CSV table of C-alpha atoms in Angstrom, one decimal:
chain,number,residue,atom,x,y,z
A,264,MET,CA,-12.8,-67.8,175.6
A,265,SER,CA,-14.2,-64.9,173.5
A,266,LEU,CA,-17.4,-65.1,171.9
A,267,GLN,CA,-17.5,-65.9,168.3
A,268,ILE,CA,-19.8,-64.9,165.3
A,269,GLY,CA,-22.4,-68.2,165.2
A,270,GLN,CA,-22.6,-68.8,169.1
A,271,LYS,CA,-25.7,-68.0,171.1
A,272,ALA,CA,-25.7,-64.7,172.8
A,273,PRO,CA,-25.3,-65.2,176.7
A,274,ASP,CA,-28.7,-64.0,178.1
A,275,PHE,CA,-28.6,-61.2,180.8
A,276,THR,CA,-31.1,-58.8,182.6
A,277,LEU,CA,-29.4,-55.7,183.6
A,278,TYR,CA,-31.2,-52.7,185.1
A,279,ASN,CA,-31.5,-49.3,182.8
A,280,THR,CA,-31.4,-45.7,184.1
A,281,ASP,CA,-35.2,-46.1,184.8
A,282,LYS,CA,-34.2,-48.7,187.3
A,283,GLU,CA,-36.2,-51.4,184.9
A,284,GLN,CA,-35.1,-54.6,184.0
A,285,VAL,CA,-34.1,-55.1,180.6
A,286,THR,CA,-33.5,-58.8,179.4
A,287,LEU,CA,-32.2,-59.8,176.3
A,288,SER,CA,-34.0,-62.6,175.6
A,289,SER,CA,-37.2,-60.7,175.6
A,290,LEU,CA,-35.9,-59.1,172.5
A,291,HIS,CA,-36.4,-62.1,170.2
A,292,GLY,CA,-37.5,-60.9,167.0
A,293,LYS,CA,-35.3,-57.8,166.9
A,294,ASN,CA,-31.7,-57.4,166.1
A,295,VAL,CA,-29.7,-56.0,168.8
A,296,LEU,CA,-26.7,-54.0,169.0
A,297,LEU,CA,-24.8,-53.8,172.6
A,298,LEU,CA,-22.2,-51.6,172.6
A,299,PHE,CA,-19.7,-51.8,176.0
A,300,PHE,CA,-17.7,-49.4,177.2
A,301,PRO,CA,-15.5,-48.6,180.0
A,302,PHE,CA,-16.8,-45.3,182.1
A,303,ALA,CA,-19.5,-42.7,181.8
A,304,PHE,CA,-18.0,-39.0,181.5
A,305,THR,CA,-15.2,-39.9,179.7
A,306,GLY,CA,-13.7,-38.7,176.4
A,307,THR,CA,-13.9,-41.4,173.8
A,308,CYS,CA,-17.2,-42.8,175.6
A,309,THR,CA,-18.8,-39.6,174.9
A,310,LYS,CA,-17.9,-39.5,171.4
A,311,GLU,CA,-18.7,-42.9,170.7
A,312,LEU,CA,-22.7,-42.6,172.4
A,313,CYS,CA,-22.8,-39.3,170.6
A,314,ALA,CA,-22.1,-40.7,167.5
A,315,THR,CA,-24.6,-43.8,168.3
A,316,ARG,CA,-27.6,-41.1,169.3
A,317,ASP,CA,-26.9,-39.3,166.3
A,318,ASN,CA,-27.4,-42.0,164.2
A,319,LEU,CA,-30.2,-43.9,166.1
A,320,THR,CA,-32.5,-43.5,163.1
A,321,VAL,CA,-30.3,-45.5,161.2
A,322,TYR,CA,-30.4,-48.4,163.5
A,323,GLN,CA,-33.9,-47.9,164.2
A,324,GLY,CA,-34.1,-48.6,160.6
A,325,LEU,CA,-32.6,-51.8,160.5
A,326,ASN,CA,-34.8,-52.7,162.8
A,327,ALA,CA,-32.0,-53.1,165.5
A,328,GLU,CA,-32.4,-52.2,169.2
A,329,VAL,CA,-29.3,-50.1,171.0
A,330,PHE,CA,-28.1,-50.8,174.6
A,331,GLY,CA,-25.0,-49.0,175.6
A,332,ILE,CA,-23.8,-51.3,178.7
A,333,SER,CA,-21.1,-50.3,181.6
A,334,VAL,CA,-19.9,-51.2,185.1
A,335,ASP,CA,-21.3,-47.8,186.1
A,336,SER,CA,-24.4,-47.6,188.5
A,337,PRO,CA,-27.8,-46.7,187.1
A,338,HIS,CA,-27.7,-43.3,188.6
A,339,ALA,CA,-24.1,-42.3,187.3
A,340,LEU,CA,-25.6,-43.8,184.0
A,341,ARG,CA,-28.8,-41.6,184.0
A,342,ALA,CA,-26.7,-38.6,184.7
A,343,PHE,CA,-24.8,-39.1,181.6
A,344,LYS,CA,-27.6,-40.3,179.5
A,345,GLU,CA,-29.5,-37.1,180.8
A,346,SER,CA,-26.1,-35.3,179.8
A,347,LEU,CA,-25.7,-36.0,176.5
A,348,ASN,CA,-29.6,-36.1,175.4
A,349,LEU,CA,-29.0,-39.8,174.9
A,350,ASN,CA,-32.0,-41.4,172.8
A,351,PHE,CA,-31.2,-45.2,173.9
A,352,ALA,CA,-31.1,-47.3,176.6
A,353,LEU,CA,-28.1,-47.3,179.0
A,354,LEU,CA,-27.7,-50.5,181.1
A,355,SER,CA,-25.7,-51.1,184.1
A,356,ASP,CA,-23.7,-54.1,184.7
A,357,PHE,CA,-22.4,-52.7,187.9
A,358,ASN,CA,-21.5,-56.6,189.2
A,359,LYS,CA,-19.8,-57.2,186.1
A,360,GLU,CA,-21.5,-60.3,185.2
A,361,VAL,CA,-22.3,-59.6,181.5
A,362,SER,CA,-19.0,-58.1,180.8
A,363,THR,CA,-17.4,-61.4,181.9
A,364,ALA,CA,-19.8,-63.2,180.2
A,365,TYR,CA,-19.1,-61.5,177.2
A,366,ASP,CA,-15.4,-61.8,177.6
A,367,THR,CA,-15.1,-58.1,177.4
A,368,ILE,CA,-13.8,-56.7,180.7
A,369,TYR,CA,-10.2,-55.2,181.7
A,370,GLU,CA,-8.8,-57.3,184.8
A,371,THR,CA,-6.8,-53.9,185.5
A,372,PHE,CA,-7.9,-50.6,183.8
A,373,ALA,CA,-6.8,-47.0,184.1
A,374,LEU,CA,-5.7,-45.9,187.7
A,375,GLY,CA,-5.4,-49.2,188.7
A,376,THR,CA,-9.4,-50.0,188.6
A,377,LYS,CA,-10.6,-53.6,188.0
A,378,GLY,CA,-13.3,-55.1,186.4
A,379,VAL,CA,-14.0,-52.3,183.8
A,380,SER,CA,-15.9,-53.1,180.4
A,381,LYS,CA,-13.8,-53.1,177.6
A,382,ARG,CA,-14.9,-51.1,174.5
A,383,SER,CA,-16.8,-53.5,172.2
A,384,ALA,CA,-19.4,-54.1,169.9
A,385,PHE,CA,-21.6,-57.3,169.4
A,386,VAL,CA,-24.8,-57.4,166.8
A,387,ILE,CA,-27.3,-60.2,168.0
A,388,ASP,CA,-29.8,-61.3,165.2
A,389,LYS,CA,-33.5,-61.8,166.0
A,390,GLU,CA,-32.8,-65.4,166.9
A,391,GLY,CA,-30.4,-64.6,169.4
A,392,VAL,CA,-27.3,-65.4,167.6
A,393,ILE,CA,-23.8,-63.4,167.6
A,394,GLN,CA,-23.7,-62.1,164.2
A,395,TYR,CA,-20.7,-59.4,164.8
A,396,ALA,CA,-18.6,-59.1,167.6
A,397,GLU,CA,-15.5,-56.5,168.1
A,398,VAL,CA,-13.6,-56.1,171.4
A,399,LEU,CA,-11.1,-53.5,171.6
A,400,GLU,CA,-8.2,-53.8,173.5
A,401,ASN,CA,-7.2,-50.2,173.3
A,402,ALA,CA,-9.9,-47.9,174.9
A,403,THR,CA,-9.3,-44.9,172.7
A,404,GLU,CA,-10.5,-46.8,169.4
A,405,ILE,CA,-14.3,-46.7,168.5
A,406,PRO,CA,-15.9,-49.9,166.9
A,407,ASP,CA,-16.3,-49.9,163.2
A,408,PHE,CA,-19.9,-48.2,163.0
A,409,ASP,CA,-19.5,-48.9,159.2
A,410,LYS,CA,-19.2,-52.6,159.4
A,411,ILE,CA,-21.9,-52.8,162.7
A,412,GLN,CA,-24.4,-51.0,159.8
A,413,ALA,CA,-23.5,-53.6,157.1
A,414,CYS,CA,-23.9,-56.1,159.3
A,415,LEU,CA,-27.4,-55.2,160.7
A,416,LYS,CA,-28.4,-54.9,156.9
A,417,ALA,CA,-27.4,-58.0,155.9
A,418,LEU,CA,-29.4,-59.3,158.1
A,419,ASN,CA,-32.6,-57.3,156.8
């Protein structure tokens, strides 16, 4: 069953590219933008995350912490982050637990790969409640950043 606006966001702990744990519930009091993406070093993922990088001050101005999440290893995500000079954290869902909890995972993806994160966006408010949810079936599409920013603006 897909997550709905108004539901409590599933808590999680994942490793970032510096091998530090990030726990969603520890961000209580801040708005959070979670951007799930299929794979590092691919065209649409690069476009999406660079757009986020280039607009990070907008998200910071809206009191939002931004995280990119994929099933890539922390090592691959670190190389990806460095190659694009990303200014926000990437989290490794290597065991696919968070992508599954957020119902944003392909059973089968390109080239027969299994258990890859669907491109999706979730805005979670300061109380840990989902205020925006967009799960894209087509991996070549990008979340609607205008709607995401409008949602974050309404939360402040």
